[in-house]
Amino acid sequence: TTEQNVLFTIFGGTGDLAKRKLYPSLYRLYKKGFLKEHFAVIGTARREWTNDYYREIVKETLTDLIISEEDATEFANHFYYQSHNVNDAEHYVNLKVLAEKLDDHYQINGNRLFYLAMSPNFFGTITQQLDQQGLVTDNGFNRLIIEKPFGHDYESAAILNEQLREVFDESQIFRIDHYLGKEMVQNISTVRFANTMIESMWNNRYIDNIQITLSESLGVEERGGYYDKSGALRDMVQNHILQIVSLLAMEPPARLKDKDIRNEKIKALRAVRLYKPEEVKDYFVRAQYGIGSTESGLLNNYRNEMNVAEDSQTETFVAGKVLIDTFRWKGVPFYIRTGKRMGEKGTQINVVFKNVPLNLFSEDVEEELPPNVLSIFIQPTEGFSLQLNTKKAGIGLETDTFNLKHKHSAETVANSPEAYEKLIFDCLNGDATNFTHWDEVASSWKFVDVIRQAWDQDQSELPSYQSGSMGPAESDDLLAKDGFNWHWNP
Ligand code: NAD
């Protein structure tokens, strides 16, 4: 392991993301030796905190990880707090003075990583100020990590991107989609490209349809204010789901280098068919959760949640059919669904293969056998399963369907690095594989915007689904009219 010389500046250093994800991830990188002597972290936010107070807060976020108090203190001593209102130009001058002092003290040689862990409204201002007040160095690397959401439609995303690009070029911008840091999302390429059996069948000759489910059992909880303005389409489909689609659909890259992979992902996203507004209803359905009951009691409907409008038209569930106009995928629907308050909790991909031409195991050779299904479990369990038809033990030739299943052990899951740790590590190494390129963001918004606009113009009553179910009947109908059904592999 080689140590990285770097100065982190975390905007939003008192926030939830910084505390829950960033500080523990930095600590893990420190324990592994990727951060050692020559690094420092500046945390900034509006509050007035002292360095000592900040260090205590940082240490508190590490409670489950700390080996010794001494060790944690040593780590936390690399942290400095600078109170700062991002809208105030003068504050950047203080930030610059501190940055230069720390660069000198820790012999960092000008490498800077700016992490924008705050509301996207501020991204444009911050980057412009970083440039104007001279926080960008010319002797080391300067990289920017930005959080989601990247705009709320194509136009706002393009404006934001312009603002960033005035200061940083594309190779310096690392747009986070934390799904790309997940172990099993990264495993998609391995499973595809390291197995003849799978890669040779990865096309419209053998695959019937591909299903992606991101299913949450919780409701909006205390995030109602944010969520009601966003909805499932913007919150999950534009980013995480379309990223997964692109990894499943892309052509094999020439090499597993970030540029090669990104090019293939961009090509795949550009090949996603854009619907006409009047077609949207045939391909996408939306719904909102209604009341429901579980063992733990009665569940509220969405419109009764805190900070949600009483007449809210925001969808908490989306199901859709994505078509990819390439030779490989002609005629293979990618069905996607995501929702809150669903009956199952988890993210999984189910690749449904075509049937054998004839069923020799039935009187009626046209009777369909259960399909082969390759499942990729992304969370909370991680692993694979392959559904096969075999002979039922005993006399005769009856078939039996079973799953070859591998799930990572709880120990493996617990010991594997968390998404944020891997993503920060990649950024430190200048590896953009697991971040979203602007062209990917642009294509995704263009696809999503048509759907959003069609829905915004549709005055009909939003369907609802029972809390604790797998979504509305319309979602099942979407597949049924193509002769398919949703797969969920427990
Ligand atoms: P948060 O509200 O907890 O934190 C916001 C931070 O910004 C605070 O430190 C606050 O002091 C600071 N801040 C606000 N206005 C400021 C100003 N004018 N000047 C200086 N500082 C100011 O938010 P969060 O949950 O940490 O989210 C941060 C970003 O990360 C958002 O873009 C969010 O969408 C994204 N994100 C968060 C999570 C999560 O788990 N929290 C997950 C995914 C993405």
XYZ file of C-alpha atoms and ligand atoms in Angstrom:
534
model
C 0.000 0.000 0.000
C 1.231 3.407 -0.895
C 0.284 6.419 1.075
C -1.559 9.264 -0.635
C -0.576 12.854 0.024
C -3.818 14.766 0.059
C -5.738 17.605 1.609
C -9.469 16.952 1.849
C -11.856 19.855 2.140
C -15.280 18.635 3.124
C -18.075 21.124 2.549
C -20.926 20.134 4.811
C -18.541 18.748 7.407
C -21.168 18.820 10.153
C -23.777 17.038 8.031
C -25.304 13.613 8.114
C -23.371 12.200 5.167
C -20.020 13.383 6.510
C -20.685 11.822 9.884
C -22.281 8.580 8.802
C -20.177 7.779 5.749
C -17.187 9.998 5.099
C -15.348 10.025 8.420
C -15.647 6.268 8.955
C -14.461 5.693 5.372
C -11.446 7.962 5.833
C -10.614 6.114 9.021
C -10.721 2.774 7.242
C -8.407 4.094 4.546
C -6.123 5.328 7.310
C -6.107 1.918 8.986
C -5.121 0.346 5.683
C -2.261 2.760 5.212
C -3.633 4.648 2.206
C -3.725 7.738 4.374
C -0.872 8.064 6.804
C 1.328 11.043 7.628
C 0.760 13.351 4.725
C -2.912 14.075 4.805
C -5.226 16.545 6.452
C -8.955 17.168 6.441
C -10.628 20.527 6.615
C -14.250 20.300 7.657
C -16.330 23.331 6.888
C -19.918 24.313 7.603
C -21.675 27.336 8.991
C -21.504 26.419 12.642
C -18.749 27.786 14.838
C -16.795 24.804 16.043
C -13.289 24.562 17.448
C -10.816 22.020 16.125
C -11.077 20.151 19.415
C -14.831 19.932 19.249
C -14.689 18.836 15.616
C -12.172 16.113 16.441
C -14.417 14.798 19.201
C -17.304 14.629 16.729
C -15.137 12.830 14.188
C -14.050 10.325 16.833
C -17.647 9.722 17.855
C -18.450 8.651 14.310
C -15.823 5.917 14.549
C -16.984 4.176 17.698
C -17.545 0.792 16.062
C -14.196 0.847 14.292
C -11.698 2.188 16.774
C -8.988 -0.138 17.951
C -7.537 2.164 20.550
C -8.278 5.632 21.822
C -4.723 6.645 21.008
C -5.054 5.570 17.443
C -8.334 7.437 16.979
C -6.836 10.577 18.476
C -3.868 10.377 16.178
C -6.212 10.097 13.209
C -8.500 12.883 14.432
C -5.540 15.204 14.896
C -5.370 15.462 11.120
C -8.792 17.173 11.167
C -9.293 20.948 11.191
C -12.473 22.918 11.322
C -13.135 26.161 9.519
C -16.499 27.808 9.959
C -17.630 29.016 6.616
C -20.719 30.213 4.810
C -20.310 29.022 1.255
C -22.036 32.109 -0.110
C -19.524 34.466 1.465
C -16.501 35.098 -0.753
C -14.323 36.285 2.119
C -14.612 33.000 3.921
C -12.768 31.301 1.096
C -9.797 33.487 1.876
C -9.653 31.956 5.381
C -10.008 28.565 3.825
C -7.126 29.259 1.495
C -4.836 30.386 4.303
C -5.631 27.255 6.294
C -5.202 25.017 3.244
C -1.772 26.437 2.514
C -0.707 26.103 6.111
C -1.765 22.472 6.221
C -0.253 21.719 2.848
C 3.020 22.995 4.199
C 2.787 21.329 7.580
C 1.907 17.874 6.208
C 4.033 18.216 3.039
C 1.066 17.491 0.833
C 2.503 18.962 -2.379
C -0.676 20.556 -3.619
C -2.975 17.514 -3.943
C -6.514 18.553 -3.130
C -9.768 16.721 -2.959
C -12.858 18.863 -2.509
C -15.863 16.922 -1.281
C -19.188 18.709 -1.684
C -21.348 16.975 0.915
C -24.130 19.490 0.963
C -27.171 20.633 -0.914
C -26.578 20.719 -4.691
C -27.851 24.337 -4.769
C -24.407 25.318 -3.578
C -22.259 23.275 -5.953
C -21.978 26.011 -8.559
C -21.060 28.749 -6.083
C -18.517 26.634 -4.273
C -16.601 25.614 -7.369
C -16.541 29.150 -8.712
C -15.245 30.480 -5.427
C -12.613 27.752 -5.202
C -11.274 29.047 -8.468
C -11.657 32.766 -7.871
C -10.140 32.713 -4.412
C -7.243 30.570 -5.546
C -7.915 27.321 -3.700
C -7.139 25.249 -6.744
C -3.418 24.462 -6.815
C -1.178 24.103 -9.803
C 1.417 21.772 -8.338
C -0.802 18.800 -7.451
C -4.055 17.145 -8.429
C -7.349 18.899 -7.827
C -10.413 16.701 -7.740
C -14.020 17.370 -6.966
C -16.421 14.814 -5.542
C -20.046 15.790 -5.764
C -23.092 14.191 -4.292
C -26.413 13.470 -5.873
C -28.763 14.732 -7.127
C -27.040 16.148 -10.190
C -29.780 18.534 -11.304
C -33.503 17.822 -11.307
C -33.843 17.557 -15.078
C -31.594 17.767 -18.113
C -31.583 21.532 -18.258
C -30.670 22.159 -14.629
C -28.049 19.414 -14.803
C -26.524 21.022 -17.901
C -26.349 24.412 -16.173
C -24.715 22.867 -13.132
C -22.289 21.026 -15.328
C -21.342 24.219 -17.155
C -20.600 25.877 -13.832
C -18.376 23.029 -12.721
C -16.633 22.818 -16.063
C -15.597 26.457 -15.895
C -13.230 25.387 -13.126
C -12.668 21.640 -13.393
C -12.438 19.489 -16.463
C -14.326 16.248 -16.772
C -11.372 14.157 -15.587
C -11.336 16.097 -12.303
C -15.052 15.718 -11.577
C -16.167 12.642 -9.682
C -19.960 12.417 -9.577
C -21.029 10.028 -6.857
C -23.568 7.329 -7.463
C -22.973 5.218 -4.398
C -24.571 2.195 -6.055
C -21.454 2.040 -8.214
C -19.455 1.483 -5.043
C -21.509 -1.544 -4.072
C -19.740 -4.867 -4.174
C -22.288 -6.689 -6.308
C -22.813 -3.834 -8.744
C -19.078 -3.962 -9.368
C -19.444 -7.714 -9.718
C -21.768 -7.386 -12.732
C -18.813 -6.918 -15.065
C -16.913 -9.815 -13.509
C -19.804 -12.203 -13.848
C -20.402 -11.106 -17.419
C -16.872 -10.949 -18.730
C -15.162 -13.729 -16.785
C -17.610 -16.519 -17.678
C -17.995 -17.979 -21.146
C -21.271 -19.567 -20.169
C -22.756 -16.244 -19.313
C -21.162 -13.919 -21.819
C -21.976 -16.189 -24.748
C -25.646 -16.108 -23.825
C -25.803 -12.432 -22.929
C -27.981 -11.344 -25.851
C -31.428 -11.445 -27.394
C -31.004 -15.003 -28.632
C -31.029 -16.428 -25.135
C -32.352 -13.751 -22.812
C -36.082 -13.154 -22.597
C -36.059 -10.145 -20.308
C -34.037 -8.557 -17.539
C -35.572 -7.283 -14.323
C -34.139 -4.831 -11.854
C -35.854 -4.298 -8.521
C -34.815 -1.741 -5.907
C -37.297 -2.307 -3.165
C -37.427 -0.495 0.150
C -39.629 -1.456 3.043
C -39.451 1.909 4.790
C -41.562 4.906 3.866
C -40.162 8.416 3.476
C -39.611 8.706 7.241
C -38.335 12.210 8.047
C -37.217 12.968 4.480
C -40.720 13.897 3.288
C -39.802 17.493 2.470
C -37.021 16.468 0.116
C -38.751 13.425 -1.293
C -42.017 15.140 -2.114
C -40.176 17.386 -4.562
C -38.213 14.521 -6.046
C -40.172 11.270 -6.258
C -38.990 7.793 -7.141
C -38.289 8.522 -10.810
C -35.747 11.257 -10.089
C -34.495 9.793 -6.833
C -33.791 6.249 -8.051
C -34.387 5.708 -11.761
C -32.381 8.576 -13.247
C -29.243 7.552 -11.407
C -28.979 4.140 -9.712
C -31.300 2.126 -11.941
C -30.082 3.492 -15.261
C -26.508 2.992 -14.109
C -27.280 -0.667 -13.429
C -29.001 -0.922 -16.816
C -25.903 0.465 -18.512
C -23.610 -2.043 -16.806
C -25.867 -4.917 -17.813
C -26.373 -3.689 -21.361
C -22.967 -2.345 -22.377
C -20.753 -4.095 -24.904
C -17.528 -5.641 -23.562
C -14.974 -2.865 -23.119
C -11.579 -3.332 -24.787
C -9.910 -3.092 -21.353
C -11.261 -2.695 -17.839
C -10.004 0.890 -17.706
C -12.230 3.747 -16.692
C -12.241 5.366 -20.132
C -13.119 2.130 -21.919
C -15.901 1.242 -19.521
C -17.366 4.726 -19.548
C -17.415 4.783 -23.329
C -19.372 1.548 -23.411
C -21.787 2.722 -20.719
C -22.371 5.963 -22.587
C -23.059 4.055 -25.804
C -25.555 1.832 -23.996
C -27.366 4.785 -22.452
C -27.519 6.577 -25.766
C -29.157 3.500 -27.251
C -31.964 3.564 -24.692
C -35.110 4.332 -26.646
C -36.604 7.724 -25.826
C -40.370 7.511 -25.621
C -42.743 9.982 -27.128
C -44.919 11.721 -24.532
C -48.025 9.855 -25.676
C -46.203 6.498 -25.355
C -45.194 6.964 -21.733
C -48.377 5.419 -20.340
C -47.669 2.219 -22.259
C -44.184 1.849 -20.800
C -44.186 3.378 -17.340
C -46.461 3.262 -14.325
C -46.292 5.220 -11.117
C -48.095 4.977 -7.810
C -48.124 6.233 -4.261
C -48.286 4.174 -1.091
C -51.553 3.994 0.752
C -52.228 2.670 4.207
C -51.248 -0.834 5.143
C -50.681 -2.987 8.139
C -47.757 -5.037 9.326
C -46.951 -6.997 12.462
C -45.750 -3.762 13.992
C -49.055 -1.992 13.422
C -50.898 0.263 11.030
C -48.949 2.228 8.428
C -49.802 5.714 7.280
C -50.443 6.622 3.667
C -47.895 8.822 1.921
C -50.007 11.982 1.917
C -50.193 11.818 5.694
C -46.432 11.767 6.125
C -44.585 14.684 7.683
C -43.774 17.517 5.234
C -45.709 15.911 2.388
C -48.439 17.891 0.600
C -51.967 16.645 1.334
C -52.700 16.478 -2.377
C -49.226 15.326 -3.342
C -48.884 13.843 -6.828
C -45.404 12.513 -6.075
C -44.820 8.870 -6.933
C -43.273 6.583 -4.350
C -43.260 3.702 -6.823
C -42.216 3.417 -10.444
C -42.209 0.452 -12.768
C -41.134 0.718 -16.345
C -39.968 -0.990 -19.452
C -36.689 0.176 -20.922
C -35.762 -0.774 -24.471
C -32.247 -0.666 -25.790
C -31.953 -0.255 -29.501
C -28.834 -2.247 -30.264
C -28.274 -5.470 -32.195
C -27.615 -7.246 -28.893
C -30.790 -6.194 -27.116
C -33.369 -5.872 -29.863
C -36.607 -7.267 -28.432
C -35.367 -7.766 -24.862
C -37.213 -5.596 -22.369
C -35.406 -4.363 -19.280
C -38.104 -4.086 -16.633
C -37.301 -1.850 -13.724
C -39.164 -1.111 -10.524
C -38.492 0.721 -7.341
C -40.636 1.772 -4.463
C -40.959 2.600 -0.832
C -43.064 0.658 1.687
C -42.767 -2.477 -0.344
C -43.381 -5.968 0.960
C -39.790 -7.032 0.358
C -36.612 -5.162 1.082
C -33.659 -5.460 -1.224
C -32.020 -4.811 -4.557
C -31.733 -7.603 -7.068
C -31.336 -8.235 -10.765
C -33.079 -11.176 -12.397
C -31.958 -12.216 -15.841
C -34.674 -14.426 -17.306
C -33.526 -16.753 -20.061
C -35.608 -18.043 -22.925
C -37.174 -21.449 -22.745
C -35.907 -24.549 -24.490
C -37.693 -24.981 -27.842
C -39.855 -27.891 -26.738
C -40.799 -29.273 -23.378
C -39.986 -32.981 -23.684
C -41.025 -33.545 -20.093
C -44.669 -32.836 -20.599
C -47.489 -34.442 -22.594
C -47.904 -30.994 -24.082
C -44.578 -30.022 -25.638
C -45.727 -26.400 -25.768
C -46.151 -26.232 -21.998
C -43.484 -23.896 -20.649
C -40.901 -25.054 -18.166
C -39.881 -22.575 -15.487
C -37.190 -20.372 -17.067
C -33.534 -20.352 -16.144
C -33.017 -17.240 -14.062
C -29.715 -15.730 -13.066
C -30.223 -13.596 -9.981
C -27.687 -11.081 -8.760
C -28.314 -10.059 -5.174
C -27.026 -6.574 -4.523
C -28.327 -5.815 -1.060
C -28.846 -6.538 1.773
C -27.517 -10.001 0.920
C -24.806 -10.233 -1.707
C -24.519 -13.162 -4.073
C -25.919 -15.059 -7.028
C -28.318 -17.766 -7.845
C -29.013 -19.717 -10.974
C -32.374 -21.401 -11.393
C -32.171 -24.723 -13.228
C -34.574 -27.467 -14.183
C -33.438 -30.944 -13.203
C -34.869 -34.389 -12.797
C -36.867 -35.067 -9.713
C -35.257 -37.972 -7.879
C -37.162 -41.211 -8.272
C -39.078 -43.150 -10.872
C -40.130 -41.335 -14.038
C -38.925 -38.127 -15.643
C -40.622 -35.444 -13.692
C -38.767 -32.156 -13.540
C -37.796 -30.202 -10.512
C -36.625 -26.616 -10.336
C -33.933 -25.544 -7.951
C -31.446 -22.776 -7.342
C -27.680 -22.992 -7.344
C -27.039 -20.307 -4.833
C -24.066 -18.525 -3.456
C -24.390 -15.800 -0.898
C -21.425 -14.005 0.569
C -21.110 -14.882 4.237
C -22.098 -12.315 6.820
C -18.407 -12.098 7.633
C -17.410 -11.295 4.048
C -20.137 -8.675 3.816
C -19.110 -7.138 7.125
C -15.434 -7.071 6.179
C -15.781 -5.790 2.658
C -15.222 -2.064 2.296
C -18.242 0.133 2.352
C -19.202 1.859 -0.929
C -17.916 5.244 0.191
C -14.557 3.862 1.211
C -14.052 2.304 -2.219
C -15.197 5.414 -4.029
C -12.935 7.759 -2.077
C -10.069 5.336 -2.635
C -10.766 5.317 -6.389
C -10.895 9.098 -6.494
C -7.562 9.324 -4.669
C -6.141 7.151 -7.419
C -7.779 9.185 -10.165
C -9.851 6.163 -11.222
C -13.241 7.307 -12.503
C -14.660 3.855 -13.350
C -17.238 3.949 -10.597
C -18.379 7.523 -11.040
C -20.844 8.885 -13.562
C -19.599 10.759 -16.568
C -21.488 13.851 -17.703
C -22.621 12.114 -20.892
C -24.232 9.397 -18.802
C -26.014 11.945 -16.641
C -27.204 13.806 -19.737
C -28.603 10.694 -21.464
C -30.299 9.549 -18.281
C -32.046 12.878 -17.751
C -33.213 13.033 -21.344
C -34.867 9.659 -20.922
C -36.407 10.520 -17.562
C -37.566 14.015 -18.527
C -40.015 12.716 -21.139
C -41.642 10.492 -18.537
C -41.710 13.202 -15.900
C -43.266 15.734 -18.288
C -45.918 13.300 -19.466
C -46.842 12.571 -15.848
C -46.909 16.231 -14.909
C -49.461 16.830 -17.638
C -51.580 13.845 -16.755
C -54.507 14.943 -14.579
C -55.833 11.472 -13.807
C -55.800 10.109 -10.275
C -52.460 8.643 -9.225
C -52.804 4.894 -8.547
C -52.027 3.813 -5.028
C -50.741 0.574 -3.590
C -51.062 -0.909 -0.200
C -48.115 -0.297 2.092
C -46.339 -3.616 2.472
C -47.272 -4.885 -1.000
C -45.063 -5.163 -4.086
C -46.678 -2.198 -5.825
C -49.914 -1.587 -7.747
C -51.654 -4.006 -10.101
C -50.580 -1.744 -12.981
C -46.998 -2.863 -12.367
C -47.917 -6.543 -12.829
C -50.011 -5.667 -15.879
C -47.024 -3.990 -17.485
C -45.277 -7.367 -17.672
C -48.382 -9.466 -18.130
C -49.214 -7.764 -21.417
C -45.829 -8.969 -22.710
C -46.454 -12.445 -21.295
C -44.046 -12.053 -18.362
C -44.207 -11.723 -14.611
C -41.990 -10.173 -11.973
C -39.425 -12.414 -10.362
C -38.426 -11.955 -6.769
C -35.871 -14.346 -5.388
C -35.918 -14.388 -1.587
P -27.135 17.674 5.843
O -28.280 18.614 5.785
O -27.056 16.718 6.980
O -25.781 18.493 5.819
C -25.635 19.689 5.116
C -24.348 20.373 5.526
O -24.232 21.606 4.800
C -24.274 20.739 7.005
O -22.950 20.518 7.416
C -24.590 22.243 7.003
O -24.018 22.924 8.071
C -23.938 22.671 5.708
N -24.481 23.922 5.153
C -25.750 24.200 4.782
N -25.838 25.473 4.300
C -24.579 25.973 4.338
C -24.006 27.228 3.955
N -24.727 28.220 3.406
N -22.678 27.395 4.131
C -21.932 26.414 4.651
N -22.406 25.233 5.034
C -23.721 25.002 4.885
O -27.121 16.921 4.440
P -26.532 15.457 4.115
O -27.574 14.445 4.389
O -25.209 15.279 4.750
O -26.391 15.496 2.522
C -25.347 16.194 1.858
C -25.366 15.818 0.391
O -25.182 14.430 0.261
C -26.661 16.115 -0.339
O -26.364 16.441 -1.671
C -27.394 14.795 -0.309
O -28.323 14.671 -1.370
C -26.246 13.859 -0.465
N -26.495 12.526 0.029
C -26.667 12.282 1.372
C -26.844 10.995 1.822
C -26.993 10.690 3.285
O -26.980 9.525 3.609
N -27.092 11.670 4.149
C -26.894 9.935 0.914
C -26.734 10.196 -0.437
C -26.527 11.491 -0.861
